[in-house]
JSON list of C-alpha atoms in Angstrom, two decimals:
[
{"chain": "A", "resi": 652, "resn": "LEU", "atom": "CA", "xyz": [-241.79, 60.73, -55.52]},
{"chain": "A", "resi": 653, "resn": "ALA", "atom": "CA", "xyz": [-242.47, 63.78, -53.37]},
{"chain": "A", "resi": 654, "resn": "LYS", "atom": "CA", "xyz": [-240.54, 66.92, -54.24]},
{"chain": "A", "resi": 655, "resn": "THR", "atom": "CA", "xyz": [-238.26, 68.31, -51.54]},
{"chain": "A", "resi": 656, "resn": "THR", "atom": "CA", "xyz": [-237.54, 71.96, -50.81]},
{"chain": "A", "resi": 657, "resn": "GLN", "atom": "CA", "xyz": [-234.54, 73.12, -48.77]},
{"chain": "A", "resi": 658, "resn": "PRO", "atom": "CA", "xyz": [-232.81, 76.46, -48.17]},
{"chain": "A", "resi": 659, "resn": "ILE", "atom": "CA", "xyz": [-230.17, 77.04, -50.81]},
{"chain": "A", "resi": 660, "resn": "SER", "atom": "CA", "xyz": [-227.51, 78.02, -48.31]},
{"chain": "A", "resi": 661, "resn": "MET", "atom": "CA", "xyz": [-226.80, 78.51, -44.60]},
{"chain": "A", "resi": 662, "resn": "ASP", "atom": "CA", "xyz": [-223.94, 79.92, -42.58]},
{"chain": "A", "resi": 663, "resn": "SER", "atom": "CA", "xyz": [-222.99, 78.85, -39.08]},
{"chain": "A", "resi": 664, "resn": "TYR", "atom": "CA", "xyz": [-220.16, 79.49, -36.65]},
{"chain": "A", "resi": 665, "resn": "GLU", "atom": "CA", "xyz": [-217.99, 76.68, -35.43]},
{"chain": "A", "resi": 666, "resn": "GLY", "atom": "CA", "xyz": [-219.30, 74.94, -32.34]},
{"chain": "A", "resi": 667, "resn": "GLN", "atom": "CA", "xyz": [-222.93, 75.82, -32.95]},
{"chain": "A", "resi": 668, "resn": "GLU", "atom": "CA", "xyz": [-225.78, 73.42, -33.54]},
{"chain": "A", "resi": 669, "resn": "VAL", "atom": "CA", "xyz": [-227.12, 73.59, -37.09]},
{"chain": "A", "resi": 670, "resn": "ASN", "atom": "CA", "xyz": [-230.66, 72.68, -38.08]},
{"chain": "A", "resi": 671, "resn": "ILE", "atom": "CA", "xyz": [-231.53, 72.27, -41.75]},
{"chain": "A", "resi": 672, "resn": "THR", "atom": "CA", "xyz": [-235.21, 71.89, -42.52]},
{"chain": "A", "resi": 673, "resn": "CYS", "atom": "CA", "xyz": [-236.58, 70.18, -45.59]},
{"chain": "A", "resi": 674, "resn": "SER", "atom": "CA", "xyz": [-240.14, 70.48, -46.83]},
{"chain": "A", "resi": 675, "resn": "HIS", "atom": "CA", "xyz": [-241.83, 67.51, -48.53]},
{"chain": "A", "resi": 676, "resn": "ASN", "atom": "CA", "xyz": [-245.50, 68.42, -48.49]},
{"chain": "A", "resi": 677, "resn": "ASN", "atom": "CA", "xyz": [-246.58, 65.63, -50.86]},
{"chain": "A", "resi": 678, "resn": "ILE", "atom": "CA", "xyz": [-244.85, 62.79, -49.05]},
{"chain": "A", "resi": 679, "resn": "ALA", "atom": "CA", "xyz": [-246.70, 59.51, -49.40]},
{"chain": "A", "resi": 680, "resn": "THR", "atom": "CA", "xyz": [-247.32, 56.79, -46.85]},
{"chain": "A", "resi": 681, "resn": "ASN", "atom": "CA", "xyz": [-244.75, 54.60, -48.56]},
{"chain": "A", "resi": 682, "resn": "ASP", "atom": "CA", "xyz": [-242.01, 57.25, -48.60]},
{"chain": "A", "resi": 683, "resn": "TYR", "atom": "CA", "xyz": [-239.05, 57.48, -46.23]},
{"chain": "A", "resi": 684, "resn": "ILE", "atom": "CA", "xyz": [-236.57, 60.32, -45.67]},
{"chain": "A", "resi": 685, "resn": "THR", "atom": "CA", "xyz": [-232.80, 60.24, -46.06]},
{"chain": "A", "resi": 686, "resn": "TRP", "atom": "CA", "xyz": [-230.07, 62.87, -45.75]},
{"chain": "A", "resi": 687, "resn": "TYR", "atom": "CA", "xyz": [-226.72, 62.88, -47.53]},
{"chain": "A", "resi": 688, "resn": "GLN", "atom": "CA", "xyz": [-223.61, 65.07, -47.30]},
{"chain": "A", "resi": 689, "resn": "GLN", "atom": "CA", "xyz": [-221.46, 65.94, -50.30]},
{"chain": "A", "resi": 690, "resn": "PHE", "atom": "CA", "xyz": [-218.05, 67.60, -50.46]},
{"chain": "A", "resi": 691, "resn": "PRO", "atom": "CA", "xyz": [-216.81, 69.16, -53.73]},
{"chain": "A", "resi": 692, "resn": "SER", "atom": "CA", "xyz": [-215.82, 66.65, -56.41]},
{"chain": "A", "resi": 693, "resn": "GLN", "atom": "CA", "xyz": [-216.82, 63.69, -54.25]},
{"chain": "A", "resi": 694, "resn": "GLY", "atom": "CA", "xyz": [-219.80, 61.40, -54.14]},
{"chain": "A", "resi": 695, "resn": "PRO", "atom": "CA", "xyz": [-222.50, 61.99, -51.54]},
{"chain": "A", "resi": 696, "resn": "ARG", "atom": "CA", "xyz": [-222.19, 60.24, -48.20]},
{"chain": "A", "resi": 697, "resn": "PHE", "atom": "CA", "xyz": [-225.10, 58.88, -46.17]},
{"chain": "A", "resi": 698, "resn": "ILE", "atom": "CA", "xyz": [-225.86, 60.69, -42.93]},
{"chain": "A", "resi": 699, "resn": "ILE", "atom": "CA", "xyz": [-229.16, 59.47, -41.53]},
{"chain": "A", "resi": 700, "resn": "GLN", "atom": "CA", "xyz": [-232.50, 57.97, -42.50]},
{"chain": "A", "resi": 701, "resn": "GLY", "atom": "CA", "xyz": [-235.94, 57.79, -40.93]},
{"chain": "A", "resi": 702, "resn": "TYR", "atom": "CA", "xyz": [-239.66, 57.33, -41.41]},
{"chain": "A", "resi": 703, "resn": "LYS", "atom": "CA", "xyz": [-241.21, 59.18, -38.47]},
{"chain": "A", "resi": 704, "resn": "THR", "atom": "CA", "xyz": [-240.45, 60.71, -35.05]},
{"chain": "A", "resi": 705, "resn": "LYS", "atom": "CA", "xyz": [-236.77, 61.03, -34.16]},
{"chain": "A", "resi": 706, "resn": "VAL", "atom": "CA", "xyz": [-233.69, 59.15, -35.22]},
{"chain": "A", "resi": 707, "resn": "THR", "atom": "CA", "xyz": [-230.22, 59.74, -33.81]},
{"chain": "A", "resi": 708, "resn": "ASN", "atom": "CA", "xyz": [-226.83, 58.36, -34.74]},
{"chain": "A", "resi": 709, "resn": "GLU", "atom": "CA", "xyz": [-223.26, 59.29, -33.93]},
{"chain": "A", "resi": 710, "resn": "VAL", "atom": "CA", "xyz": [-223.16, 62.26, -36.29]},
{"chain": "A", "resi": 711, "resn": "ALA", "atom": "CA", "xyz": [-226.68, 63.72, -36.49]},
{"chain": "A", "resi": 712, "resn": "SER", "atom": "CA", "xyz": [-230.30, 63.65, -35.46]},
{"chain": "A", "resi": 713, "resn": "LEU", "atom": "CA", "xyz": [-233.34, 63.60, -37.71]},
{"chain": "A", "resi": 714, "resn": "PHE", "atom": "CA", "xyz": [-236.63, 65.03, -36.51]},
{"chain": "A", "resi": 715, "resn": "ILE", "atom": "CA", "xyz": [-239.81, 64.15, -38.38]},
{"chain": "A", "resi": 716, "resn": "PRO", "atom": "CA", "xyz": [-243.15, 65.57, -37.14]},
{"chain": "A", "resi": 717, "resn": "ALA", "atom": "CA", "xyz": [-246.30, 63.49, -37.06]},
{"chain": "A", "resi": 718, "resn": "ASP", "atom": "CA", "xyz": [-247.60, 64.81, -40.39]},
{"chain": "A", "resi": 719, "resn": "ARG", "atom": "CA", "xyz": [-244.23, 64.01, -42.04]},
{"chain": "A", "resi": 720, "resn": "LYS", "atom": "CA", "xyz": [-244.52, 67.04, -44.32]},
{"chain": "A", "resi": 721, "resn": "SER", "atom": "CA", "xyz": [-241.11, 68.25, -43.25]},
{"chain": "A", "resi": 722, "resn": "SER", "atom": "CA", "xyz": [-237.97, 66.96, -41.61]},
{"chain": "A", "resi": 723, "resn": "THR", "atom": "CA", "xyz": [-235.07, 68.61, -39.82]},
{"chain": "A", "resi": 724, "resn": "LEU", "atom": "CA", "xyz": [-231.47, 67.48, -39.86]},
{"chain": "A", "resi": 725, "resn": "SER", "atom": "CA", "xyz": [-229.64, 68.55, -36.70]},
{"chain": "A", "resi": 726, "resn": "LEU", "atom": "CA", "xyz": [-225.83, 68.66, -36.63]},
{"chain": "A", "resi": 727, "resn": "PRO", "atom": "CA", "xyz": [-224.46, 69.20, -33.12]},
{"chain": "A", "resi": 728, "resn": "ARG", "atom": "CA", "xyz": [-221.46, 71.47, -32.65]},
{"chain": "A", "resi": 729, "resn": "VAL", "atom": "CA", "xyz": [-220.36, 71.85, -36.27]},
{"chain": "A", "resi": 730, "resn": "SER", "atom": "CA", "xyz": [-216.73, 72.21, -37.27]},
{"chain": "A", "resi": 731, "resn": "LEU", "atom": "CA", "xyz": [-215.09, 73.62, -40.40]},
{"chain": "A", "resi": 732, "resn": "SER", "atom": "CA", "xyz": [-215.00, 70.12, -41.88]},
{"chain": "A", "resi": 733, "resn": "ASP", "atom": "CA", "xyz": [-218.81, 70.08, -41.89]},
{"chain": "A", "resi": 734, "resn": "THR", "atom": "CA", "xyz": [-218.81, 72.66, -44.70]},
{"chain": "A", "resi": 735, "resn": "ALA", "atom": "CA", "xyz": [-220.59, 70.79, -47.48]},
{"chain": "A", "resi": 736, "resn": "VAL", "atom": "CA", "xyz": [-223.84, 70.43, -49.39]},
{"chain": "A", "resi": 737, "resn": "TYR", "atom": "CA", "xyz": [-226.59, 68.57, -47.54]},
{"chain": "A", "resi": 738, "resn": "TYR", "atom": "CA", "xyz": [-229.33, 66.78, -49.47]},
{"chain": "A", "resi": 739, "resn": "CYS", "atom": "CA", "xyz": [-232.75, 65.77, -48.24]},
{"chain": "A", "resi": 740, "resn": "LEU", "atom": "CA", "xyz": [-234.21, 62.85, -50.20]},
{"chain": "A", "resi": 741, "resn": "VAL", "atom": "CA", "xyz": [-237.51, 61.08, -50.24]},
{"chain": "A", "resi": 742, "resn": "GLY", "atom": "CA", "xyz": [-237.46, 57.42, -51.24]},
{"chain": "A", "resi": 743, "resn": "ASP", "atom": "CA", "xyz": [-240.14, 54.92, -52.17]},
{"chain": "A", "resi": 744, "resn": "LEU", "atom": "CA", "xyz": [-240.45, 51.86, -49.96]},
{"chain": "A", "resi": 745, "resn": "ASN", "atom": "CA", "xyz": [-242.29, 50.11, -52.77]},
{"chain": "A", "resi": 746, "resn": "SER", "atom": "CA", "xyz": [-239.54, 50.48, -55.34]},
{"chain": "A", "resi": 747, "resn": "GLY", "atom": "CA", "xyz": [-238.63, 46.84, -55.12]},
{"chain": "A", "resi": 748, "resn": "GLY", "atom": "CA", "xyz": [-235.06, 45.70, -54.96]},
{"chain": "A", "resi": 749, "resn": "TYR", "atom": "CA", "xyz": [-233.34, 49.04, -55.28]},
{"chain": "A", "resi": 750, "resn": "GLN", "atom": "CA", "xyz": [-233.45, 52.56, -53.88]},
{"chain": "A", "resi": 751, "resn": "LYS", "atom": "CA", "xyz": [-235.65, 54.89, -55.84]},
{"chain": "A", "resi": 752, "resn": "VAL", "atom": "CA", "xyz": [-234.72, 58.36, -54.59]},
{"chain": "A", "resi": 753, "resn": "THR", "atom": "CA", "xyz": [-234.52, 61.84, -56.09]},
{"chain": "A", "resi": 754, "resn": "PHE", "atom": "CA", "xyz": [-231.85, 64.35, -55.18]},
{"chain": "A", "resi": 755, "resn": "GLY", "atom": "CA", "xyz": [-232.83, 68.00, -54.92]},
{"chain": "A", "resi": 756, "resn": "THR", "atom": "CA", "xyz": [-230.60, 71.04, -55.10]},
{"chain": "A", "resi": 757, "resn": "GLY", "atom": "CA", "xyz": [-229.42, 70.65, -51.51]},
{"chain": "A", "resi": 758, "resn": "THR", "atom": "CA", "xyz": [-228.36, 73.15, -48.84]},
{"chain": "A", "resi": 759, "resn": "LYS", "atom": "CA", "xyz": [-224.84, 74.52, -48.98]},
{"chain": "A", "resi": 760, "resn": "LEU", "atom": "CA", "xyz": [-223.66, 74.84, -45.38]},
{"chain": "A", "resi": 761, "resn": "GLN", "atom": "CA", "xyz": [-220.71, 77.15, -44.75]},
{"chain": "A", "resi": 762, "resn": "VAL", "atom": "CA", "xyz": [-219.12, 76.86, -41.31]},
{"chain": "A", "resi": 763, "resn": "ILE", "atom": "CA", "xyz": [-217.31, 80.02, -40.25]},
{"chain": "A", "resi": 764, "resn": "PRO", "atom": "CA", "xyz": [-214.36, 80.03, -37.82]},
{"chain": "B", "resi": 385, "resn": "GLU", "atom": "CA", "xyz": [-211.74, 55.64, -48.38]},
{"chain": "B", "resi": 386, "resn": "THR", "atom": "CA", "xyz": [-214.62, 54.09, -50.23]},
{"chain": "B", "resi": 387, "resn": "GLY", "atom": "CA", "xyz": [-215.76, 50.60, -51.12]},
{"chain": "B", "resi": 388, "resn": "VAL", "atom": "CA", "xyz": [-216.80, 51.86, -54.55]},
{"chain": "B", "resi": 389, "resn": "THR", "atom": "CA", "xyz": [-213.97, 52.60, -56.96]},
{"chain": "B", "resi": 390, "resn": "GLN", "atom": "CA", "xyz": [-214.38, 54.55, -60.17]},
{"chain": "B", "resi": 391, "resn": "THR", "atom": "CA", "xyz": [-211.86, 54.85, -63.01]},
{"chain": "B", "resi": 392, "resn": "PRO", "atom": "CA", "xyz": [-210.72, 56.99, -64.58]},
{"chain": "B", "resi": 393, "resn": "ARG", "atom": "CA", "xyz": [-211.10, 59.91, -62.19]},
{"chain": "B", "resi": 394, "resn": "HIS", "atom": "CA", "xyz": [-210.70, 62.39, -65.02]},
{"chain": "B", "resi": 395, "resn": "LEU", "atom": "CA", "xyz": [-211.41, 61.95, -68.72]},
{"chain": "B", "resi": 396, "resn": "VAL", "atom": "CA", "xyz": [-211.20, 64.35, -71.64]},
{"chain": "B", "resi": 397, "resn": "MET", "atom": "CA", "xyz": [-212.63, 63.22, -74.92]},
{"chain": "B", "resi": 398, "resn": "GLY", "atom": "CA", "xyz": [-213.61, 64.57, -78.28]},
{"chain": "B", "resi": 399, "resn": "MET", "atom": "CA", "xyz": [-217.10, 64.35, -79.62]},
{"chain": "B", "resi": 400, "resn": "THR", "atom": "CA", "xyz": [-216.19, 61.49, -81.96]},
{"chain": "B", "resi": 401, "resn": "ASN", "atom": "CA", "xyz": [-214.32, 59.38, -79.40]},
{"chain": "B", "resi": 402, "resn": "LYS", "atom": "CA", "xyz": [-215.50, 56.21, -77.71]},
{"chain": "B", "resi": 403, "resn": "LYS", "atom": "CA", "xyz": [-214.55, 55.73, -74.09]},
{"chain": "B", "resi": 404, "resn": "SER", "atom": "CA", "xyz": [-215.79, 53.85, -71.05]},
{"chain": "B", "resi": 405, "resn": "LEU", "atom": "CA", "xyz": [-216.16, 54.60, -67.36]},
{"chain": "B", "resi": 406, "resn": "LYS", "atom": "CA", "xyz": [-215.68, 51.76, -64.92]},
{"chain": "B", "resi": 407, "resn": "CYS", "atom": "CA", "xyz": [-217.11, 51.19, -61.48]},
{"chain": "B", "resi": 408, "resn": "GLU", "atom": "CA", "xyz": [-216.21, 48.40, -59.08]},
{"chain": "B", "resi": 409, "resn": "GLN", "atom": "CA", "xyz": [-217.59, 47.61, -55.65]},
{"chain": "B", "resi": 410, "resn": "HIS", "atom": "CA", "xyz": [-216.39, 45.07, -53.09]},
{"chain": "B", "resi": 411, "resn": "LEU", "atom": "CA", "xyz": [-219.20, 45.55, -50.62]},
{"chain": "B", "resi": 412, "resn": "GLY", "atom": "CA", "xyz": [-221.28, 42.55, -51.59]},
{"chain": "B", "resi": 413, "resn": "HIS", "atom": "CA", "xyz": [-224.04, 44.76, -52.94]},
{"chain": "B", "resi": 414, "resn": "ASN", "atom": "CA", "xyz": [-226.46, 43.68, -55.64]},
{"chain": "B", "resi": 415, "resn": "ALA", "atom": "CA", "xyz": [-227.77, 47.02, -56.89]},
{"chain": "B", "resi": 416, "resn": "MET", "atom": "CA", "xyz": [-225.62, 49.47, -58.81]},
{"chain": "B", "resi": 417, "resn": "TYR", "atom": "CA", "xyz": [-226.42, 52.95, -60.11]},
{"chain": "B", "resi": 418, "resn": "TRP", "atom": "CA", "xyz": [-225.10, 55.62, -62.46]},
{"chain": "B", "resi": 419, "resn": "TYR", "atom": "CA", "xyz": [-225.77, 59.25, -61.59]},
{"chain": "B", "resi": 420, "resn": "LYS", "atom": "CA", "xyz": [-224.86, 62.41, -63.51]},
{"chain": "B", "resi": 421, "resn": "GLN", "atom": "CA", "xyz": [-224.03, 65.65, -61.73]},
{"chain": "B", "resi": 422, "resn": "SER", "atom": "CA", "xyz": [-223.73, 68.74, -63.91]},
{"chain": "B", "resi": 423, "resn": "ALA", "atom": "CA", "xyz": [-222.57, 72.08, -62.61]},
{"chain": "B", "resi": 424, "resn": "LYS", "atom": "CA", "xyz": [-225.15, 73.69, -60.34]},
{"chain": "B", "resi": 425, "resn": "LYS", "atom": "CA", "xyz": [-227.74, 70.97, -61.03]},
{"chain": "B", "resi": 426, "resn": "PRO", "atom": "CA", "xyz": [-229.07, 68.18, -58.82]},
{"chain": "B", "resi": 427, "resn": "LEU", "atom": "CA", "xyz": [-227.81, 64.65, -59.21]},
{"chain": "B", "resi": 428, "resn": "GLU", "atom": "CA", "xyz": [-229.72, 62.90, -61.96]},
{"chain": "B", "resi": 429, "resn": "LEU", "atom": "CA", "xyz": [-230.30, 59.15, -61.82]},
{"chain": "B", "resi": 430, "resn": "MET", "atom": "CA", "xyz": [-229.36, 57.61, -65.16]},
{"chain": "B", "resi": 431, "resn": "PHE", "atom": "CA", "xyz": [-229.46, 53.83, -64.77]},
{"chain": "B", "resi": 432, "resn": "VAL", "atom": "CA", "xyz": [-230.08, 51.22, -62.10]},
{"chain": "B", "resi": 433, "resn": "TYR", "atom": "CA", "xyz": [-229.06, 47.59, -62.20]},
{"chain": "B", "resi": 434, "resn": "ASN", "atom": "CA", "xyz": [-230.53, 45.17, -59.71]},
{"chain": "B", "resi": 435, "resn": "PHE", "atom": "CA", "xyz": [-228.94, 41.71, -59.70]},
{"chain": "B", "resi": 436, "resn": "LYS", "atom": "CA", "xyz": [-227.40, 42.58, -63.09]},
{"chain": "B", "resi": 437, "resn": "GLU", "atom": "CA", "xyz": [-230.79, 43.39, -64.59]},
{"chain": "B", "resi": 438, "resn": "GLN", "atom": "CA", "xyz": [-231.43, 46.93, -65.73]},
{"chain": "B", "resi": 439, "resn": "THR", "atom": "CA", "xyz": [-234.43, 48.14, -63.76]},
{"chain": "B", "resi": 440, "resn": "GLU", "atom": "CA", "xyz": [-234.32, 51.86, -64.45]},
{"chain": "B", "resi": 441, "resn": "ASN", "atom": "CA", "xyz": [-233.39, 53.99, -67.45]},
{"chain": "B", "resi": 442, "resn": "ASN", "atom": "CA", "xyz": [-234.35, 57.58, -66.95]},
{"chain": "B", "resi": 443, "resn": "SER", "atom": "CA", "xyz": [-234.71, 58.56, -70.61]},
{"chain": "B", "resi": 444, "resn": "VAL", "atom": "CA", "xyz": [-230.96, 58.66, -71.06]},
{"chain": "B", "resi": 445, "resn": "PRO", "atom": "CA", "xyz": [-229.75, 59.31, -74.63]},
{"chain": "B", "resi": 446, "resn": "SER", "atom": "CA", "xyz": [-228.45, 56.25, -76.46]},
{"chain": "B", "resi": 447, "resn": "ARG", "atom": "CA", "xyz": [-224.95, 57.74, -76.65]},
{"chain": "B", "resi": 448, "resn": "PHE", "atom": "CA", "xyz": [-224.68, 56.50, -73.05]},
{"chain": "B", "resi": 449, "resn": "SER", "atom": "CA", "xyz": [-224.68, 52.72, -72.90]},
{"chain": "B", "resi": 450, "resn": "PRO", "atom": "CA", "xyz": [-224.47, 50.90, -69.56]},
{"chain": "B", "resi": 451, "resn": "GLU", "atom": "CA", "xyz": [-223.18, 47.41, -68.99]},
{"chain": "B", "resi": 452, "resn": "CYS", "atom": "CA", "xyz": [-223.31, 45.30, -65.84]},
{"chain": "B", "resi": 453, "resn": "PRO", "atom": "CA", "xyz": [-221.46, 41.99, -66.38]},
{"chain": "B", "resi": 454, "resn": "ASN", "atom": "CA", "xyz": [-221.75, 40.98, -62.70]},
{"chain": "B", "resi": 455, "resn": "SER", "atom": "CA", "xyz": [-222.89, 42.40, -59.40]},
{"chain": "B", "resi": 456, "resn": "SER", "atom": "CA", "xyz": [-219.48, 43.92, -58.66]},
{"chain": "B", "resi": 457, "resn": "HIS", "atom": "CA", "xyz": [-218.82, 45.78, -61.90]},
{"chain": "B", "resi": 458, "resn": "LEU", "atom": "CA", "xyz": [-220.63, 48.48, -63.81]},
{"chain": "B", "resi": 459, "resn": "PHE", "atom": "CA", "xyz": [-219.56, 50.26, -66.97]},
{"chain": "B", "resi": 460, "resn": "LEU", "atom": "CA", "xyz": [-220.79, 53.31, -68.80]},
{"chain": "B", "resi": 461, "resn": "HIS", "atom": "CA", "xyz": [-219.82, 53.27, -72.46]},
{"chain": "B", "resi": 462, "resn": "LEU", "atom": "CA", "xyz": [-219.64, 56.68, -74.08]},
{"chain": "B", "resi": 463, "resn": "HIS", "atom": "CA", "xyz": [-219.78, 57.50, -77.79]},
{"chain": "B", "resi": 464, "resn": "THR", "atom": "CA", "xyz": [-220.41, 60.61, -79.89]},
{"chain": "B", "resi": 465, "resn": "LEU", "atom": "CA", "xyz": [-220.98, 62.73, -76.80]},
{"chain": "B", "resi": 466, "resn": "GLN", "atom": "CA", "xyz": [-221.86, 66.40, -76.79]},
{"chain": "B", "resi": 467, "resn": "PRO", "atom": "CA", "xyz": [-220.15, 69.19, -74.81]},
{"chain": "B", "resi": 468, "resn": "GLU", "atom": "CA", "xyz": [-223.23, 69.43, -72.58]},
{"chain": "B", "resi": 469, "resn": "ASP", "atom": "CA", "xyz": [-222.50, 65.88, -71.44]},
{"chain": "B", "resi": 470, "resn": "SER", "atom": "CA", "xyz": [-219.49, 67.21, -69.52]},
{"chain": "B", "resi": 471, "resn": "ALA", "atom": "CA", "xyz": [-220.20, 66.43, -65.89]},
{"chain": "B", "resi": 472, "resn": "LEU", "atom": "CA", "xyz": [-219.24, 64.39, -62.86]},
{"chain": "B", "resi": 473, "resn": "TYR", "atom": "CA", "xyz": [-220.46, 60.82, -63.31]},
{"chain": "B", "resi": 474, "resn": "LEU", "atom": "CA", "xyz": [-221.06, 59.02, -60.05]},
{"chain": "B", "resi": 475, "resn": "CYS", "atom": "CA", "xyz": [-221.46, 55.33, -59.47]},
{"chain": "B", "resi": 476, "resn": "ALA", "atom": "CA", "xyz": [-223.22, 54.01, -56.40]},
{"chain": "B", "resi": 477, "resn": "SER", "atom": "CA", "xyz": [-224.16, 50.64, -54.97]},
{"chain": "B", "resi": 478, "resn": "SER", "atom": "CA", "xyz": [-226.52, 49.37, -52.33]},
{"chain": "B", "resi": 479, "resn": "LEU", "atom": "CA", "xyz": [-227.85, 46.23, -50.76]},
{"chain": "B", "resi": 480, "resn": "VAL", "atom": "CA", "xyz": [-230.98, 44.82, -52.30]},
{"chain": "B", "resi": 481, "resn": "GLY", "atom": "CA", "xyz": [-234.05, 46.51, -50.87]},
{"chain": "B", "resi": 482, "resn": "PRO", "atom": "CA", "xyz": [-235.72, 49.91, -50.99]},
{"chain": "B", "resi": 483, "resn": "ILE", "atom": "CA", "xyz": [-234.10, 51.42, -47.92]},
{"chain": "B", "resi": 484, "resn": "GLY", "atom": "CA", "xyz": [-230.63, 51.72, -46.49]},
{"chain": "B", "resi": 485, "resn": "GLU", "atom": "CA", "xyz": [-227.54, 53.50, -47.70]},
{"chain": "B", "resi": 486, "resn": "LEU", "atom": "CA", "xyz": [-226.28, 54.34, -51.15]},
{"chain": "B", "resi": 487, "resn": "PHE", "atom": "CA", "xyz": [-222.50, 54.03, -51.26]},
{"chain": "B", "resi": 488, "resn": "PHE", "atom": "CA", "xyz": [-221.01, 56.40, -53.82]},
{"chain": "B", "resi": 489, "resn": "GLY", "atom": "CA", "xyz": [-217.66, 56.36, -55.55]},
{"chain": "B", "resi": 490, "resn": "GLU", "atom": "CA", "xyz": [-215.63, 59.54, -55.93]},
{"chain": "B", "resi": 491, "resn": "GLY", "atom": "CA", "xyz": [-216.81, 60.04, -59.48]},
{"chain": "B", "resi": 492, "resn": "SER", "atom": "CA", "xyz": [-215.34, 60.39, -62.94]},
{"chain": "B", "resi": 493, "resn": "ARG", "atom": "CA", "xyz": [-214.99, 63.97, -64.15]},
{"chain": "B", "resi": 494, "resn": "LEU", "atom": "CA", "xyz": [-215.77, 63.97, -67.87]},
{"chain": "B", "resi": 495, "resn": "THR", "atom": "CA", "xyz": [-214.97, 66.83, -70.22]},
{"chain": "B", "resi": 496, "resn": "VAL", "atom": "CA", "xyz": [-216.21, 66.67, -73.80]},
{"chain": "B", "resi": 497, "resn": "LEU", "atom": "CA", "xyz": [-214.44, 68.98, -76.20]}
]
């Protein structure tokens, strides 16, 4: 699986849009991209998933350029409750019946009042 | 709230004890996972069960023994652990297939004395 690289930490003020970029230079044709959010002492929670171009849901957008060597998670108008660690994952579509993904170190987002 | 329930939430054990962690999901999923999260380290995939068959064992020491009696229950049996095994142990489940969402439980915080 391709290795992912993210900033270790980011700070943002409440109400701002936050963009977290993940690098996955060695992504393969069969790989897809997923982002998770984790609060302290809890399990990660799924945010969004995509293969190419742009995906949007009710909480975030995911931008993936044509070369797929990076992806950007966009959180609109963050609030204090968005303070968490955000993980970018690359998964293998050919893993068979289960999800073969690798978690990296994540980006610790601190939202400031 | 979560559809994946882990018990106990906290466990303290000595190095010679034998204990078990339990995970239960009522989401109709057929794949279940054990992850380990140590302080300041990425989540590490330990085991994967797909339709009750173990499909992944990431070189986990034999002092960790998984058991999956049915698609809804997953156990992690612990014996003769080491202090460095202290960590948050997370269970997850997913629908069969390589993509989609991993649903995590809240974890079992294990301390080995």
